[in-house]
Coordinates of N, CA and C in Angstrom, one line a residue:
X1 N 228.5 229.3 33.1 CA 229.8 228.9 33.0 C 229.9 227.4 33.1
X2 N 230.2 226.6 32.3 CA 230.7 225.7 31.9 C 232.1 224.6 32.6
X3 N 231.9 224.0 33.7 CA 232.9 223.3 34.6 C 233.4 222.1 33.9
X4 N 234.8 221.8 33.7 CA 235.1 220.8 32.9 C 235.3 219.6 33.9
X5 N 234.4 218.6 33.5 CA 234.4 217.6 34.7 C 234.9 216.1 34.1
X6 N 235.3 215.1 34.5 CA 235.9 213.6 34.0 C 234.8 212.9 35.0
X7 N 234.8 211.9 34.2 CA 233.8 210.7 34.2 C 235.0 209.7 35.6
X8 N 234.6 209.2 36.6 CA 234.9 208.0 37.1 C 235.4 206.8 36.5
X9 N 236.2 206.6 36.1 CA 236.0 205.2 35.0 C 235.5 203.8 35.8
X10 N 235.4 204.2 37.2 CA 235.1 202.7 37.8 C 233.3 203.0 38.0
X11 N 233.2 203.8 39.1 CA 231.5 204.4 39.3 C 231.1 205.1 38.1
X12 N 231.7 205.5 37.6 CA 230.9 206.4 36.7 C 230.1 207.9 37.0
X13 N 230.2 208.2 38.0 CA 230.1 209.7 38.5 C 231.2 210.8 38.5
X14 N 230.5 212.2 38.8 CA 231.4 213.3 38.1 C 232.4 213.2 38.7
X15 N 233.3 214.3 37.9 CA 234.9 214.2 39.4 C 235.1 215.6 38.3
X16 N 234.8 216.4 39.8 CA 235.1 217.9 39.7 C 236.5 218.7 39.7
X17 N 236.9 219.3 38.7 CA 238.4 219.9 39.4 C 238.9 220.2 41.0
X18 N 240.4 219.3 41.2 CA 240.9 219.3 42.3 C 240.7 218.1 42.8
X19 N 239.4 217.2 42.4 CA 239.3 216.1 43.0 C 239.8 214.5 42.3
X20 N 239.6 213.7 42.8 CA 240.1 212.5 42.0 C 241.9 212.3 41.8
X21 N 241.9 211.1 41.0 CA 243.3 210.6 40.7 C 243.3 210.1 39.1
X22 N 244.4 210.3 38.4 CA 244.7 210.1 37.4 C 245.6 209.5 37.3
X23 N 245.6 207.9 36.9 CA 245.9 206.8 36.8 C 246.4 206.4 35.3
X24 N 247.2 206.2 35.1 CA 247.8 205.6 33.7 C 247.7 204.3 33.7
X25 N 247.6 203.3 32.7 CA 247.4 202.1 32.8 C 248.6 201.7 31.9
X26 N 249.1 200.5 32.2 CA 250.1 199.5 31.8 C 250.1 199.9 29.8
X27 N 248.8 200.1 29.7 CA 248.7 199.8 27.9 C 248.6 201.7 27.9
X28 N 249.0 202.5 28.6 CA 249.4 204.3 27.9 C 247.5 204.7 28.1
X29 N 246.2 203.9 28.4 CA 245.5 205.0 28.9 C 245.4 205.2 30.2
X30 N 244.9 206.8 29.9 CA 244.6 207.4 31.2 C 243.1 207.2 31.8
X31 N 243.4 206.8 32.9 CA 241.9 206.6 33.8 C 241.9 207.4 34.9
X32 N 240.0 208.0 34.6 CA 240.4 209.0 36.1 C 239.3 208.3 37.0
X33 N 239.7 208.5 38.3 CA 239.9 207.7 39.2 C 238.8 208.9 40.4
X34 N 237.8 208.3 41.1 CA 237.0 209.7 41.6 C 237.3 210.0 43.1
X35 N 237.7 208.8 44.3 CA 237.8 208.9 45.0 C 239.2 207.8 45.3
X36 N 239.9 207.6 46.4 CA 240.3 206.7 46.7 C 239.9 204.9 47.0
X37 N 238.6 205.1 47.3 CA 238.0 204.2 47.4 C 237.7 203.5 45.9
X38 N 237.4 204.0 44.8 CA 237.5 203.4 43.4 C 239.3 203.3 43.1
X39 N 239.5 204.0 43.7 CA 241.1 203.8 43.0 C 241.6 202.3 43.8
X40 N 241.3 202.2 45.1 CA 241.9 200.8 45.9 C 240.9 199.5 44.8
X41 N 239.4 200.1 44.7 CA 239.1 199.1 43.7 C 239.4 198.5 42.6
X42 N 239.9 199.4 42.1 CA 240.5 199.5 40.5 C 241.3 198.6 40.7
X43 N 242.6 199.0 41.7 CA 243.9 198.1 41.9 C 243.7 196.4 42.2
X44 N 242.5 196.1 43.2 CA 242.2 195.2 43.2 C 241.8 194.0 41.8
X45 N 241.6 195.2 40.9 CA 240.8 194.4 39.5 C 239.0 194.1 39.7
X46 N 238.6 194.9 40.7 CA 237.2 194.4 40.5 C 236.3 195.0 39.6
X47 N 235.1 194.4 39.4 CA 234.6 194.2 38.1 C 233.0 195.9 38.6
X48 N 233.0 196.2 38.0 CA 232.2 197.7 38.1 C 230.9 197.1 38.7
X49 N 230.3 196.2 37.8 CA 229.5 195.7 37.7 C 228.8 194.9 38.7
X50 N 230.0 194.5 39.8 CA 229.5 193.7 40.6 C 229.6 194.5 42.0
X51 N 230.0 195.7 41.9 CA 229.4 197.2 42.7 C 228.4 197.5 43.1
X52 N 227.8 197.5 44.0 CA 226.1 197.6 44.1 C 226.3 199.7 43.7
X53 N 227.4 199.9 44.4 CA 226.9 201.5 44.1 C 227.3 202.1 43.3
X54 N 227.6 201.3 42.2 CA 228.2 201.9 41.0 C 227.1 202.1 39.4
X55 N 227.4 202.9 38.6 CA 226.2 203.3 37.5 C 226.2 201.9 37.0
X56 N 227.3 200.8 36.6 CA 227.4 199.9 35.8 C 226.6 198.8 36.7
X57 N 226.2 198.4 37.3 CA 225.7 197.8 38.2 C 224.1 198.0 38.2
X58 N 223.9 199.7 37.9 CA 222.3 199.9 38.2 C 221.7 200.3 36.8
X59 N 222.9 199.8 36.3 CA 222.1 200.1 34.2 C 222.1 198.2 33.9
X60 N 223.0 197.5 34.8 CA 223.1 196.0 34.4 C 221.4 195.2 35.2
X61 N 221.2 196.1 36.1 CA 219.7 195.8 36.8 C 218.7 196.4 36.9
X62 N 218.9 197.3 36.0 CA 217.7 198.2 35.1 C 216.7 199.3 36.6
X63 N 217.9 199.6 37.3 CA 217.1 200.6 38.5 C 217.5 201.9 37.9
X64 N 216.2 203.0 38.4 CA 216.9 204.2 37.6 C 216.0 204.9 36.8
X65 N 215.2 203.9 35.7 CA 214.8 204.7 34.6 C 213.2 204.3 34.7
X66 N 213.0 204.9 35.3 CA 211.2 204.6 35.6 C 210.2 205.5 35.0
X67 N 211.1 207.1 34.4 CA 210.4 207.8 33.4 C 210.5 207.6 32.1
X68 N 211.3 206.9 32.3 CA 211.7 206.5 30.8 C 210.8 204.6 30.1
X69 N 210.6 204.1 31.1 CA 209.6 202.7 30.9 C 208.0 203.3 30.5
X70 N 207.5 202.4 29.8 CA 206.2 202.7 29.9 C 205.1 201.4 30.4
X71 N 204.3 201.3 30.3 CA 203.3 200.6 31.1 C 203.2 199.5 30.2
X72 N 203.3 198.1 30.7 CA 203.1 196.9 30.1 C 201.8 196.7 29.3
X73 N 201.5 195.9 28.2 CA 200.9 195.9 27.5 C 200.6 194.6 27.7
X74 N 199.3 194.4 28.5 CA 198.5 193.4 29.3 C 197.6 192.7 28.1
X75 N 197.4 191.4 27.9 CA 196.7 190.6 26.8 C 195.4 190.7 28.0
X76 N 194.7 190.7 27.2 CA 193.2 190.4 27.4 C 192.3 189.5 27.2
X77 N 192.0 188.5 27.9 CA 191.7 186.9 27.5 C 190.2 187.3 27.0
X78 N 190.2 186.8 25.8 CA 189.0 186.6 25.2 C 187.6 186.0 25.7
X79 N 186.5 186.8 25.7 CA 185.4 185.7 26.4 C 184.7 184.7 25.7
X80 N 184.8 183.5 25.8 CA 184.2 182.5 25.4 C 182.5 181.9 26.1
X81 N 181.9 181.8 24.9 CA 180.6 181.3 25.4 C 180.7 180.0 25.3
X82 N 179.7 179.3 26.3 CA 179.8 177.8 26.6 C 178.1 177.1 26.8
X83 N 178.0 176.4 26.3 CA 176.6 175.5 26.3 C 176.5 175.4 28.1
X84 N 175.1 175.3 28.3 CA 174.9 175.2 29.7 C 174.6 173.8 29.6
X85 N 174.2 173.0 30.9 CA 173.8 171.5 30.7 C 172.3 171.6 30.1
X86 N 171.2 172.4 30.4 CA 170.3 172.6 29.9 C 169.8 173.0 28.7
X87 N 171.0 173.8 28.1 CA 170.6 174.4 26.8 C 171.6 174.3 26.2
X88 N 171.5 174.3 24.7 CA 172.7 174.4 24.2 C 173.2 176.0 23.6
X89 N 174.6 176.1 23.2 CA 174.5 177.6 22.6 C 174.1 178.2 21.7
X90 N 172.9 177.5 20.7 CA 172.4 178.2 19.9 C 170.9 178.9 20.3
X91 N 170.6 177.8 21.8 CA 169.4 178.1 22.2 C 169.9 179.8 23.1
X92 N 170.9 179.7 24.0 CA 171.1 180.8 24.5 C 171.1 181.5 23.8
X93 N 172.0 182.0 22.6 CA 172.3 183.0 21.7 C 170.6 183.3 21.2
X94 N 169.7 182.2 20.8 CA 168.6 183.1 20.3 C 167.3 183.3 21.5
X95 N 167.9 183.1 22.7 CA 167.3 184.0 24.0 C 167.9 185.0 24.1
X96 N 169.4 185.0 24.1 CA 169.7 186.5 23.8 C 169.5 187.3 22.9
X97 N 169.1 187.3 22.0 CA 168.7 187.8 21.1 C 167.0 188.3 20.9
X98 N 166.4 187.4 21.5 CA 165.3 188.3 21.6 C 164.6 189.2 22.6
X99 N 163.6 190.0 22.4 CA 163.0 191.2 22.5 C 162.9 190.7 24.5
X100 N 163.2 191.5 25.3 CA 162.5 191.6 26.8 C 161.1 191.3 27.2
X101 N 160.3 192.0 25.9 CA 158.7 191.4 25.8 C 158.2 190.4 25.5
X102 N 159.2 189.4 25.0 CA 158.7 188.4 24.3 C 159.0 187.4 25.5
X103 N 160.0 187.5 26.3 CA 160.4 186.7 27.1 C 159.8 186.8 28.4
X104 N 159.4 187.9 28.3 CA 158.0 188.4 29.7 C 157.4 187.5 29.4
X105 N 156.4 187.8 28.4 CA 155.1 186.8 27.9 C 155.0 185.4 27.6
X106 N 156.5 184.8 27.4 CA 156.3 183.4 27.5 C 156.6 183.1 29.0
X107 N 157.2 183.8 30.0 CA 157.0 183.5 30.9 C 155.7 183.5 31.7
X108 N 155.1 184.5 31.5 CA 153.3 184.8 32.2 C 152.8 183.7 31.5
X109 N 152.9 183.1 30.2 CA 152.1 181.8 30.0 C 152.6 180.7 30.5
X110 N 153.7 180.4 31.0 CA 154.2 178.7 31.4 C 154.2 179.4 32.8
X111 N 153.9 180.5 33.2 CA 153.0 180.6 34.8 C 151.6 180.1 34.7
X112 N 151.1 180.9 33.8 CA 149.4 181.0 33.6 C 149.1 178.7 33.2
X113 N 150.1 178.2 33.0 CA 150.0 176.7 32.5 C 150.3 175.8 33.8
X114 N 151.2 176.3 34.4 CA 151.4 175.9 35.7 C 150.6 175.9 36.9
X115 N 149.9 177.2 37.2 CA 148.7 177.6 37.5 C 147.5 176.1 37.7
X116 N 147.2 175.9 36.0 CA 145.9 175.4 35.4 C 146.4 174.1 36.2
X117 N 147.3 173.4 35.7 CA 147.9 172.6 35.8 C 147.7 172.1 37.4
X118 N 148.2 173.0 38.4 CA 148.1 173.1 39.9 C 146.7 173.3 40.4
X119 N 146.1 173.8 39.7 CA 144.5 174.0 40.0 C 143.5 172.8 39.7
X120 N 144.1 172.0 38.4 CA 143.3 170.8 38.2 C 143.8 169.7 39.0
X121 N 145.1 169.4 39.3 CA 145.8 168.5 40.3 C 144.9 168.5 41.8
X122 N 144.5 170.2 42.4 CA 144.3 170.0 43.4 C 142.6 169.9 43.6
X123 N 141.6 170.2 42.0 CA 140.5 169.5 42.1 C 140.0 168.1 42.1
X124 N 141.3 167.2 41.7 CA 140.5 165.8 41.5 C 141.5 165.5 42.6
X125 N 142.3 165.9 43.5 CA 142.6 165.2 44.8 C 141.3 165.5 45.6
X126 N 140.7 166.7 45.9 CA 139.9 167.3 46.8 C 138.5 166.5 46.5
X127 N 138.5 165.9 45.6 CA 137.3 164.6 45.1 C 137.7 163.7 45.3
X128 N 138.8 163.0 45.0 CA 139.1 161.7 45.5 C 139.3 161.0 47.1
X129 N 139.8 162.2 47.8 CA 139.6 161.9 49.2 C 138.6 162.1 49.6
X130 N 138.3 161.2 50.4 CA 136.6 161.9 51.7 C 136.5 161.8 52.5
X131 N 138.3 161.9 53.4 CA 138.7 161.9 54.6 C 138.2 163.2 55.4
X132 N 138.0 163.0 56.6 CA 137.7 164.4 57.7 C 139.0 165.3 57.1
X133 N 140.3 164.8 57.2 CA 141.7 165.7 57.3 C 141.9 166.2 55.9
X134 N 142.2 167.1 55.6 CA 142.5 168.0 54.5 C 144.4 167.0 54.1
X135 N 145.0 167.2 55.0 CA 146.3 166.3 54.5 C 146.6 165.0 55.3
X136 N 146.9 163.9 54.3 CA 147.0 162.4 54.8 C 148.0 162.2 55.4
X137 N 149.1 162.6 55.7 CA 150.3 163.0 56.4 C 150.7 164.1 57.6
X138 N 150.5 164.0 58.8 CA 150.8 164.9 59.4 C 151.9 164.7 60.2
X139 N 152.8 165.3 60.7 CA 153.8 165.5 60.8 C 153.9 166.1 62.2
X140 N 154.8 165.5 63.4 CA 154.8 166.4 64.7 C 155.9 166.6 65.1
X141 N 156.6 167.7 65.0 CA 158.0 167.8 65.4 C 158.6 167.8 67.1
X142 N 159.2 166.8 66.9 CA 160.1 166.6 68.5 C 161.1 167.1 68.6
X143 N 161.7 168.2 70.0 CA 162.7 168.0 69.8 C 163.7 166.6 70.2
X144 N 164.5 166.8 69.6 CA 165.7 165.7 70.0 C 165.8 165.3 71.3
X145 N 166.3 166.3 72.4 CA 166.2 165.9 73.8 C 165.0 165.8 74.7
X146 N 164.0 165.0 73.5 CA 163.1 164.7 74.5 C 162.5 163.3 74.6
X147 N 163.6 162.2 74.1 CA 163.9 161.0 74.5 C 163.8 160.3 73.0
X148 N 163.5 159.5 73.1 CA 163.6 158.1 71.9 C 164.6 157.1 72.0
X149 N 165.3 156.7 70.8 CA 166.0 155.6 70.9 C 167.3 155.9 71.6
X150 N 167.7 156.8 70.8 CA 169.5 157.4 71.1 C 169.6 157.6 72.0
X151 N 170.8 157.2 72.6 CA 171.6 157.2 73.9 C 172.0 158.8 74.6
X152 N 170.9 159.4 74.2 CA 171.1 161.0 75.0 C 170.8 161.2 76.7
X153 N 170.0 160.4 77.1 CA 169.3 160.2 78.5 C 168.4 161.0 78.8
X154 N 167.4 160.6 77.8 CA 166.1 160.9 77.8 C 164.9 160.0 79.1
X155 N 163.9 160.2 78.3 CA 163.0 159.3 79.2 C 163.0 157.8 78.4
X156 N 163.3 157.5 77.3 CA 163.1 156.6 76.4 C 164.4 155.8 76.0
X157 N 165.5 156.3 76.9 CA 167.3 156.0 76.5 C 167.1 154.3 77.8
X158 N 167.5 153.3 77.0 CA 167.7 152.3 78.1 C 169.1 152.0 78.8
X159 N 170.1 152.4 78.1 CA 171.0 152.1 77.8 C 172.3 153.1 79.2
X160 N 172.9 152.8 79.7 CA 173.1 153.6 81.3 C 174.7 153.3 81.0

């Protein structure tokens, strides 16, 4: 069964038979009116819109229709390649581009060169010196609080 219902003209919600007011306006239309509370508004002249609990109000600030939105269409920043300080980008691009094996094996040779390199360095030092001590530098670590110049009050602090 089918209930014949009138629109609010101020809220915009139902107004069921028996309920509401029916208002004629100065210019011959009829406005229906849902509660007393829209009707004191009406008379006032206020504006629907600026109703927090009214439909005109929540269609002017878009609350309400969240089945009806769909999901933003997010830009995607492009990735850009950039020269390193060491290489430039053509050099990277054709390291990227080559084989995993290839770049094993040049690495085991500028090991295997480094090596040679390190091996001959430490044959003609181990000739050249003909010191008792294996290293010309030796090094004895103190700690801090156990005097010298600085004013910590050590055995070596003059300074009171």
């Amino acid at each position: 069964m089918v209930i014949n219902t009138e629109l609010c003209a101020l809220s915009e919600y139902r107004i069921y038979p028996g309920n509401g007011k029916l208002m004629i306006r100065r210019d011959g239309k009829p406005i229906w009116l849902g509660s007393s509370k829209a009707f004191s508004l009406t008379i006032q002249r206020k504006k629907a819109a600026k109703l927090v609990w009214t439909q005109a109000w929540r269609r002017l600030h878009k609350k309400g229709i969240t089945e009806t939105t769909t999901k933003k269409k997010r830009t995607r920043t492009g990735k850009v390649q950039r020269a390193v300080v060491g290489a430039s980008l053509e050099e990277i691009r054709k390291k990227a581009s080559q084989k995993s094996e290839v770049r094993t094996a040049q690495r085991d040779a500028a090991l295997k060169e480094l090596k040679a390199k390190k091996a001959a360095n430490k044959g003609k030092s181990g000739k050249g010196s003909s010191s008792a001590g294996s290293k010309p530098h030796s090094f004895q670590k103190v700690p801090k609080h156990m005097g010298g110049k600085g004013s910590r009050g050590g055995k070596g602090s003059t300074q009171r």
